[in-house]
């Protein structure tokens, strides 16, 4: 079946511009996660959704970052007034639920470059 | 202190070798542990979950040591296709928040 998809796959933007990243989780997956991976680094947890709710937003790096999820499906991560340090790969993952041992399935990521 | 720490490597081993990685975690309340594999410029994929009693999947064996707060991954009979970065994942106080290590790079040589 279809896996997690993300768009765009690559995004180049100028410093100060806003960007919107999209994630389509696997159908039926109620949990959705956003991570950021800088070059040569591990994944940095940003936020997770259970359904449309985001109980924990503490991983978002600053108030320029926001995320929403509608209809328990598609999620968007918005970065306002982008900065060069925002350049990274943004990965989305989904899982059936938030149970402890649930597998997270990752999308291919959006590579963001802020000039 | 980082939530999860791994030796970045690289571990360079010949085909057929046995190699082991460790990963330490800081939160003693963590309950969920995983090993993910990430190929170059690809997304992470689950390799195996780590259970308290330890578990094995073919050539791969994972162990959990709660007392010392580390998990391990043992790969036997290494294949060229095992070359990748192996990420250790641990959940935090909030079971829904997961921390990834920076990864251990493995290069299996012919």
Tab-separated table of C-alpha atoms in Angstrom, chain A residues 10 33 35 37 40-45 48 50 55-56 58-59 91 98-109 111, chain B residues 2 31-34 36 38 40-46 49-51 87 89 91 94-103:
chain	number	residue	atom	x	y	z
A	10	UNK	CA	13.044	19.861	-2.132
A	33	UNK	CA	5.256	12.935	13.983
A	35	UNK	CA	11.275	15.540	12.947
A	37	UNK	CA	17.517	16.219	10.628
A	40	UNK	CA	25.215	14.486	9.722
A	41	UNK	CA	22.999	14.756	12.784
A	42	UNK	CA	20.331	12.624	14.380
A	43	UNK	CA	16.642	13.333	14.215
A	44	UNK	CA	15.298	16.151	16.343
A	45	UNK	CA	11.734	15.602	17.539
A	48	UNK	CA	3.431	14.793	17.321
A	50	UNK	CA	-2.783	12.094	18.018
A	55	UNK	CA	-0.520	17.508	23.076
A	56	UNK	CA	3.167	18.363	23.122
A	58	UNK	CA	7.660	21.726	23.221
A	59	UNK	CA	9.960	20.364	20.519
A	91	UNK	CA	10.832	14.160	8.111
A	98	UNK	CA	0.722	6.066	20.123
A	99	UNK	CA	1.274	2.713	21.783
A	100	UNK	CA	4.745	2.220	23.129
A	101	UNK	CA	6.069	-0.241	20.619
A	102	UNK	CA	4.283	1.043	17.535
A	103	UNK	CA	6.475	1.270	14.453
A	104	UNK	CA	6.906	4.703	12.943
A	105	UNK	CA	6.897	4.774	9.158
A	106	UNK	CA	8.808	7.658	7.686
A	107	UNK	CA	8.229	9.665	4.559
A	108	UNK	CA	11.118	10.550	2.236
A	109	UNK	CA	11.459	14.003	3.766
A	111	UNK	CA	15.002	19.003	2.003
B	2	UNK	CA	21.831	14.221	25.419
B	31	UNK	CA	9.897	2.227	28.221
B	32	UNK	CA	10.222	1.911	24.462
B	33	UNK	CA	13.423	1.164	22.598
B	34	UNK	CA	14.124	0.645	18.929
B	36	UNK	CA	16.265	2.048	13.046
B	38	UNK	CA	19.047	4.830	7.712
B	40	UNK	CA	22.458	7.591	2.845
B	41	UNK	CA	19.960	10.339	1.950
B	42	UNK	CA	17.036	8.046	2.738
B	43	UNK	CA	14.449	8.000	5.478
B	44	UNK	CA	14.917	5.849	8.609
B	45	UNK	CA	13.291	2.425	8.633
B	46	UNK	CA	12.595	0.236	11.611
B	49	UNK	CA	12.129	-3.103	18.533
B	50	UNK	CA	14.072	-3.922	21.687
B	51	UNK	CA	12.282	-5.893	24.364
B	87	UNK	CA	19.888	4.890	14.887
B	89	UNK	CA	15.560	5.419	19.512
B	91	UNK	CA	10.941	7.320	24.237
B	94	UNK	CA	5.898	11.309	27.509
B	95	UNK	CA	5.556	7.971	25.768
B	96	UNK	CA	4.711	9.768	22.570
B	97	UNK	CA	7.954	11.719	22.415
B	98	UNK	CA	10.859	9.870	20.876
B	99	UNK	CA	14.532	10.677	20.961
B	100	UNK	CA	16.860	9.551	18.229
B	101	UNK	CA	20.571	9.111	18.634
B	102	UNK	CA	22.881	10.656	16.055
B	103	UNK	CA	23.549	7.207	14.639
